[in-house]
Amino acid sequence: MALEADVLVAGAGFAGLRAAMAAAVSGRGLRVIVLAPHEGPGGSSFAGHTGSLGVLAPADDEERDALLERALTIAHPGTADPALVRLLLEQGEPRLRELEQWGVPLVTGQGGARLRRSACFFPEMAVAGVLPDCAAAHAAMLRVALAAGVEVLTGFTLAALGVEGGPPGSALCLDRAGNVLPVRARSVVLAMGGPASLFVNDVSGAGQTGTGLGFARDCGARIGNASFLQFLWYEGGQPFPFLPERAHELEVAGLDGVPAALPRDLRHHVASRATHAPWGWGLADA
């Protein structure tokens, strides 16, 4: 027997929970179901090893315009939608205030004022608020979502869409044992993160299946930037910068997962990635 829902949200990270909340408090009496692949915090925001997260939150129009211009400039040869980038920048500050209202601590300085930090691709601008404990933020969001009437199905992942002869949102979900649960939904929100977990080695957050872009494509969505992936060097479970003097030590894992030396013709590119977050866009070997 299928579950009935107005809105089915695939993914229980920050994006999925916030989308579910928005639907639940819309005043339309919607039944909202979230598929959470595992218990506890998870999602793309947990890909970092520190457990913290920066949120771009420009303080005024001048900062917002400067960030928008920079984002659109560095996006090439990828694609950036100016309207979506502007929306992201406009929503940063309201979302941080929302988290504070839910009791989520942010990094502060003397006197309790919120500290603003520089961001990876905006090193000269202190425009980011920092969540020092993503797990605590996730727990707060989950608590608020449940209080708003959101139903969370723990241990379930999305397996298929547009099935059972129902509306486009009709879905088949799988639990950890592979049992099938049909869900007939009027709308589906895909909040499943990127494709990193499809790789042999990845640092995507817990619960990621890597299939979100595939579902979006199958639903007719326009997919952009799918070929741009960020690779990090890890050693002993921790990332480290690209150091030219260590180029001869670096290894890559093949499809079989067996490490091999970094190809010699790539070693001279090591210096161009001497940061904690290697940025390959626009570089000769990208």
CSV table of C-alpha atoms in Angstrom, one decimal:
chain,number,residue,atom,x,y,z
A,1,MET,CA,0.0,0.0,0.0
A,2,ALA,CA,1.4,3.4,-1.0
A,3,LEU,CA,1.9,6.3,1.3
A,4,GLU,CA,0.1,9.5,0.2
A,5,ALA,CA,1.9,12.9,0.4
A,6,ASP,CA,1.6,16.3,-1.0
A,7,VAL,CA,5.3,16.9,-1.0
A,8,LEU,CA,8.0,14.3,-1.0
A,9,VAL,CA,11.5,15.6,-0.1
A,10,ALA,CA,14.4,13.2,-1.1
A,11,GLY,CA,17.3,14.1,1.2
A,12,ALA,CA,17.5,15.2,4.8
A,13,GLY,CA,20.4,17.5,4.8
A,14,PHE,CA,20.2,21.3,5.4
A,15,ALA,CA,18.5,21.9,2.0
A,16,GLY,CA,16.0,19.1,2.3
A,17,LEU,CA,14.9,19.9,5.8
A,18,ARG,CA,14.6,23.6,5.0
A,19,ALA,CA,12.5,22.9,1.9
A,20,ALA,CA,10.3,20.5,3.9
A,21,MET,CA,9.8,23.2,6.6
A,22,ALA,CA,8.8,25.8,4.0
A,23,ALA,CA,6.1,23.5,2.6
A,24,ALA,CA,4.9,22.5,6.0
A,25,VAL,CA,4.4,26.0,7.3
A,26,SER,CA,2.9,27.3,4.0
A,27,GLY,CA,-0.6,27.3,5.5
A,28,ARG,CA,-2.0,25.0,2.9
A,29,GLY,CA,-2.2,21.9,5.1
A,30,LEU,CA,0.3,19.9,3.1
A,31,ARG,CA,1.5,16.5,4.2
A,32,VAL,CA,5.3,16.6,3.8
A,33,ILE,CA,7.4,13.5,3.9
A,34,VAL,CA,11.2,13.5,4.0
A,35,LEU,CA,13.4,10.6,3.0
A,36,ALA,CA,16.4,10.4,5.3
A,37,PRO,CA,18.9,7.8,4.2
A,38,HIS,CA,20.4,7.3,7.7
A,39,GLU,CA,19.9,8.5,11.2
A,40,GLY,CA,21.8,11.5,12.4
A,41,PRO,CA,23.2,14.5,10.5
A,42,GLY,CA,24.2,14.2,6.8
A,43,GLY,CA,24.2,15.8,3.5
A,44,SER,CA,26.6,17.8,1.3
A,45,SER,CA,27.2,20.3,4.1
A,46,PHE,CA,29.0,17.6,6.0
A,47,ALA,CA,31.6,17.0,3.3
A,48,GLY,CA,34.2,19.0,5.2
A,49,HIS,CA,36.4,17.4,7.7
A,50,THR,CA,36.1,20.1,10.3
A,51,GLY,CA,32.4,19.9,11.0
A,52,SER,CA,32.0,23.6,10.3
A,53,LEU,CA,30.4,25.5,7.5
A,54,GLY,CA,30.7,29.0,6.1
A,55,VAL,CA,27.6,30.9,4.8
A,56,LEU,CA,27.9,33.8,2.5
A,57,ALA,CA,26.0,36.7,4.1
A,58,PRO,CA,26.9,40.1,2.6
A,59,ALA,CA,26.0,43.0,4.9
A,60,ASP,CA,24.8,45.4,2.2
A,61,ASP,CA,24.1,46.0,-1.5
A,62,GLU,CA,27.7,46.9,-2.2
A,63,GLU,CA,29.1,43.7,-0.8
A,64,ARG,CA,26.3,41.7,-2.5
A,65,ASP,CA,27.0,43.3,-5.9
A,66,ALA,CA,30.8,42.6,-5.5
A,67,LEU,CA,30.2,39.0,-4.7
A,68,LEU,CA,27.8,38.6,-7.5
A,69,GLU,CA,30.3,40.0,-10.0
A,70,ARG,CA,33.1,37.8,-8.7
A,71,ALA,CA,30.9,34.6,-8.8
A,72,LEU,CA,29.9,35.3,-12.4
A,73,THR,CA,33.5,36.0,-13.4
A,74,ILE,CA,35.0,32.8,-11.9
A,75,ALA,CA,32.2,30.6,-13.1
A,76,HIS,CA,33.6,30.5,-16.6
A,77,PRO,CA,33.8,28.0,-18.4
A,78,GLY,CA,31.0,26.7,-16.2
A,79,THR,CA,27.5,28.2,-15.9
A,80,ALA,CA,26.1,30.5,-13.2
A,81,ASP,CA,22.6,31.9,-13.3
A,82,PRO,CA,22.8,35.5,-12.1
A,83,ALA,CA,19.3,35.3,-10.6
A,84,LEU,CA,20.1,32.2,-8.6
A,85,VAL,CA,23.4,33.6,-7.4
A,86,ARG,CA,21.7,36.8,-6.3
A,87,LEU,CA,19.0,34.8,-4.5
A,88,LEU,CA,21.7,32.8,-2.7
A,89,LEU,CA,23.4,36.0,-1.6
A,90,GLU,CA,20.2,37.7,-0.5
A,91,GLN,CA,19.1,34.6,1.6
A,92,GLY,CA,22.4,34.2,3.5
A,93,GLU,CA,21.8,36.7,6.2
A,94,PRO,CA,18.1,35.9,6.8
A,95,ARG,CA,19.0,32.2,7.1
A,96,LEU,CA,21.8,32.9,9.6
A,97,ARG,CA,19.3,34.9,11.7
A,98,GLU,CA,16.9,32.1,11.5
A,99,LEU,CA,19.5,29.6,12.8
A,100,GLU,CA,20.3,31.9,15.7
A,101,GLN,CA,16.5,32.1,16.5
A,102,TRP,CA,16.6,28.3,16.7
A,103,GLY,CA,19.4,28.3,19.2
A,104,VAL,CA,22.2,27.4,16.8
A,105,PRO,CA,25.5,29.1,17.8
A,106,LEU,CA,27.6,31.0,15.3
A,107,VAL,CA,31.2,31.9,15.6
A,108,THR,CA,31.4,35.2,17.6
A,109,GLY,CA,34.1,37.5,18.8
A,110,GLN,CA,34.5,39.8,21.8
A,111,GLY,CA,31.2,41.2,23.0
A,112,GLY,CA,29.2,38.4,21.3
A,113,ALA,CA,29.2,40.0,17.9
A,114,ARG,CA,29.1,37.6,15.0
A,115,LEU,CA,32.5,37.2,13.3
A,116,ARG,CA,32.7,37.5,9.5
A,117,ARG,CA,35.3,35.4,7.8
A,118,SER,CA,36.7,35.4,4.3
A,119,ALA,CA,35.4,32.7,1.9
A,120,CYS,CA,37.4,30.2,-0.3
A,121,PHE,CA,37.0,32.1,-3.5
A,122,PHE,CA,36.7,35.6,-1.9
A,123,PRO,CA,39.9,35.8,0.2
A,124,GLU,CA,40.0,39.5,0.4
A,125,MET,CA,36.4,39.9,1.6
A,126,ALA,CA,35.2,39.0,5.1
A,127,VAL,CA,31.6,38.1,4.1
A,128,ALA,CA,30.8,34.7,5.6
A,129,GLY,CA,29.2,33.7,8.8
A,130,VAL,CA,30.4,30.4,10.3
A,131,LEU,CA,28.5,27.5,11.8
A,132,PRO,CA,31.1,25.9,14.1
A,133,ASP,CA,29.0,22.8,14.7
A,134,CYS,CA,27.1,21.5,11.7
A,135,ALA,CA,25.7,18.6,13.7
A,136,ALA,CA,24.1,20.9,16.2
A,137,ALA,CA,22.6,23.0,13.4
A,138,HIS,CA,21.2,19.9,11.7
A,139,ALA,CA,19.7,18.7,15.0
A,140,ALA,CA,18.0,22.1,15.5
A,141,MET,CA,16.6,22.1,11.9
A,142,LEU,CA,15.3,18.6,12.4
A,143,ARG,CA,13.6,19.5,15.7
A,144,VAL,CA,11.9,22.5,14.1
A,145,ALA,CA,10.8,20.5,11.0
A,146,LEU,CA,9.2,17.8,13.2
A,147,ALA,CA,7.5,20.5,15.2
A,148,ALA,CA,6.1,21.9,12.0
A,149,GLY,CA,4.5,18.5,11.2
A,150,VAL,CA,7.2,17.2,8.7
A,151,GLU,CA,7.3,13.4,8.7
A,152,VAL,CA,10.8,11.9,8.4
A,153,LEU,CA,11.2,8.3,7.1
A,154,THR,CA,14.6,7.3,8.4
A,155,GLY,CA,16.6,4.7,6.5
A,156,PHE,CA,14.8,5.3,3.2
A,157,THR,CA,16.3,6.4,-0.2
A,158,LEU,CA,14.6,7.4,-3.5
A,159,ALA,CA,14.8,4.6,-6.1
A,160,ALA,CA,12.5,5.7,-8.9
A,161,LEU,CA,10.2,8.5,-9.9
A,162,GLY,CA,7.0,8.6,-12.0
A,163,VAL,CA,5.8,5.1,-11.3
A,164,GLU,CA,2.8,3.1,-10.2
A,165,GLY,CA,0.6,4.9,-12.7
A,166,GLY,CA,0.3,7.9,-10.4
A,167,PRO,CA,1.2,11.6,-10.7
A,168,PRO,CA,4.7,12.6,-11.8
A,169,GLY,CA,5.7,12.6,-8.1
A,170,SER,CA,4.9,9.0,-7.5
A,171,ALA,CA,8.0,7.3,-6.2
A,172,LEU,CA,9.5,4.0,-5.1
A,173,CYS,CA,11.6,4.2,-2.0
A,174,LEU,CA,13.9,1.6,-0.6
A,175,ASP,CA,14.8,0.9,3.1
A,176,ARG,CA,18.1,-0.5,4.2
A,177,ALA,CA,17.0,-4.1,3.6
A,178,GLY,CA,15.9,-3.3,0.1
A,179,ASN,CA,12.2,-3.4,0.8
A,180,VAL,CA,10.1,-1.2,-1.5
A,181,LEU,CA,7.8,1.5,-0.2
A,182,PRO,CA,5.6,3.3,-2.8
A,183,VAL,CA,4.8,6.9,-2.2
A,184,ARG,CA,2.2,8.8,-4.3
A,185,ALA,CA,3.2,12.5,-4.1
A,186,ARG,CA,1.9,15.6,-5.9
A,187,SER,CA,5.4,17.2,-5.8
A,188,VAL,CA,8.9,16.0,-5.3
A,189,VAL,CA,11.9,18.0,-4.0
A,190,LEU,CA,15.3,16.6,-5.0
A,191,ALA,CA,17.8,17.6,-2.3
A,192,MET,CA,20.2,14.7,-2.8
A,193,GLY,CA,23.5,16.5,-3.2
A,194,GLY,CA,26.1,15.9,-6.0
A,195,PRO,CA,27.7,12.9,-7.6
A,196,ALA,CA,30.8,12.6,-5.4
A,197,SER,CA,29.7,9.4,-3.7
A,198,LEU,CA,29.7,7.6,-7.0
A,199,PHE,CA,33.5,7.7,-6.9
A,200,VAL,CA,35.6,5.0,-5.2
A,201,ASN,CA,37.0,7.6,-2.8
A,202,ASP,CA,35.0,10.6,-1.7
A,203,VAL,CA,34.4,13.0,1.2
A,204,SER,CA,30.7,13.6,0.6
A,205,GLY,CA,28.5,13.8,3.6
A,206,ALA,CA,26.8,10.7,5.1
A,207,GLY,CA,23.7,9.5,3.3
A,208,GLN,CA,24.7,10.7,-0.1
A,209,THR,CA,23.8,8.3,-3.0
A,210,GLY,CA,25.2,10.4,-5.8
A,211,THR,CA,22.1,9.9,-7.9
A,212,GLY,CA,20.4,13.3,-7.5
A,213,LEU,CA,21.6,14.7,-10.8
A,214,GLY,CA,20.5,11.6,-12.6
A,215,PHE,CA,17.0,11.9,-11.2
A,216,ALA,CA,16.9,15.6,-12.1
A,217,ARG,CA,18.0,14.8,-15.7
A,218,ASP,CA,15.4,12.1,-16.0
A,219,CYS,CA,12.7,14.5,-14.9
A,220,GLY,CA,13.7,16.9,-17.7
A,221,ALA,CA,15.7,19.4,-15.6
A,222,ARG,CA,18.5,21.3,-17.3
A,223,ILE,CA,21.7,20.1,-15.8
A,224,GLY,CA,24.7,22.4,-15.7
A,225,ASN,CA,28.3,22.1,-14.4
A,226,ALA,CA,28.1,18.4,-14.0
A,227,SER,CA,31.6,18.0,-15.4
A,228,PHE,CA,33.2,20.3,-12.8
A,229,LEU,CA,34.3,18.3,-9.7
A,230,GLN,CA,36.7,19.4,-6.9
A,231,PHE,CA,39.4,16.9,-6.0
A,232,LEU,CA,41.2,17.0,-2.7
A,233,TRP,CA,44.3,15.2,-1.6
A,234,TYR,CA,43.8,13.2,1.6
A,235,GLU,CA,46.4,11.6,3.8
A,236,GLY,CA,45.5,9.7,7.0
A,237,GLY,CA,41.9,10.9,6.8
A,238,GLN,CA,42.9,14.6,6.6
A,239,PRO,CA,43.2,16.9,3.5
A,240,PHE,CA,46.5,18.6,2.8
A,241,PRO,CA,47.6,21.3,0.4
A,242,PHE,CA,49.2,20.6,-2.9
A,243,LEU,CA,52.9,21.0,-2.1
A,244,PRO,CA,55.3,21.1,-5.1
A,245,GLU,CA,58.1,19.4,-3.1
A,246,ARG,CA,55.8,16.4,-2.5
A,247,ALA,CA,54.7,15.9,-6.1
A,248,HIS,CA,56.7,12.7,-6.4
A,249,GLU,CA,54.9,11.3,-3.3
A,250,LEU,CA,51.3,11.9,-4.5
A,251,GLU,CA,49.1,9.0,-5.6
A,252,VAL,CA,45.8,8.6,-7.4
A,253,ALA,CA,43.4,5.7,-7.0
A,254,GLY,CA,42.3,4.0,-10.2
A,255,LEU,CA,38.9,2.5,-10.9
A,256,ASP,CA,40.0,-0.6,-9.0
A,257,GLY,CA,40.9,1.5,-6.0
A,258,VAL,CA,44.6,0.6,-6.2
A,259,PRO,CA,46.9,3.6,-5.6
A,260,ALA,CA,49.3,4.6,-8.3
A,261,ALA,CA,51.9,7.4,-8.6
A,262,LEU,CA,50.7,10.8,-9.9
A,263,PRO,CA,51.4,10.8,-13.6
A,264,ARG,CA,54.7,12.7,-14.3
A,265,ASP,CA,53.1,15.0,-16.8
A,266,LEU,CA,50.7,16.3,-14.1
A,267,ARG,CA,53.3,16.9,-11.4
A,268,HIS,CA,54.3,20.4,-12.6
A,269,HIS,CA,50.6,21.5,-12.1
A,270,VAL,CA,50.8,20.8,-8.4
A,271,ALA,CA,51.9,24.4,-7.5
A,272,SER,CA,48.8,25.8,-9.0
A,273,ARG,CA,46.7,24.0,-6.4
A,274,ALA,CA,48.6,25.1,-3.3
A,275,THR,CA,45.4,25.7,-1.2
A,276,HIS,CA,43.2,23.7,1.0
A,277,ALA,CA,40.5,23.7,-1.7
A,278,PRO,CA,42.1,23.1,-5.1
A,279,TRP,CA,40.5,25.3,-7.8
A,280,GLY,CA,41.0,23.9,-11.2
A,281,TRP,CA,38.6,26.0,-13.3
A,282,GLY,CA,40.4,27.9,-16.0
A,283,LEU,CA,43.7,26.3,-15.4
A,284,ALA,CA,45.5,24.8,-18.3
A,285,ASP,CA,45.1,21.1,-17.3
A,286,ALA,CA,41.5,21.4,-16.0
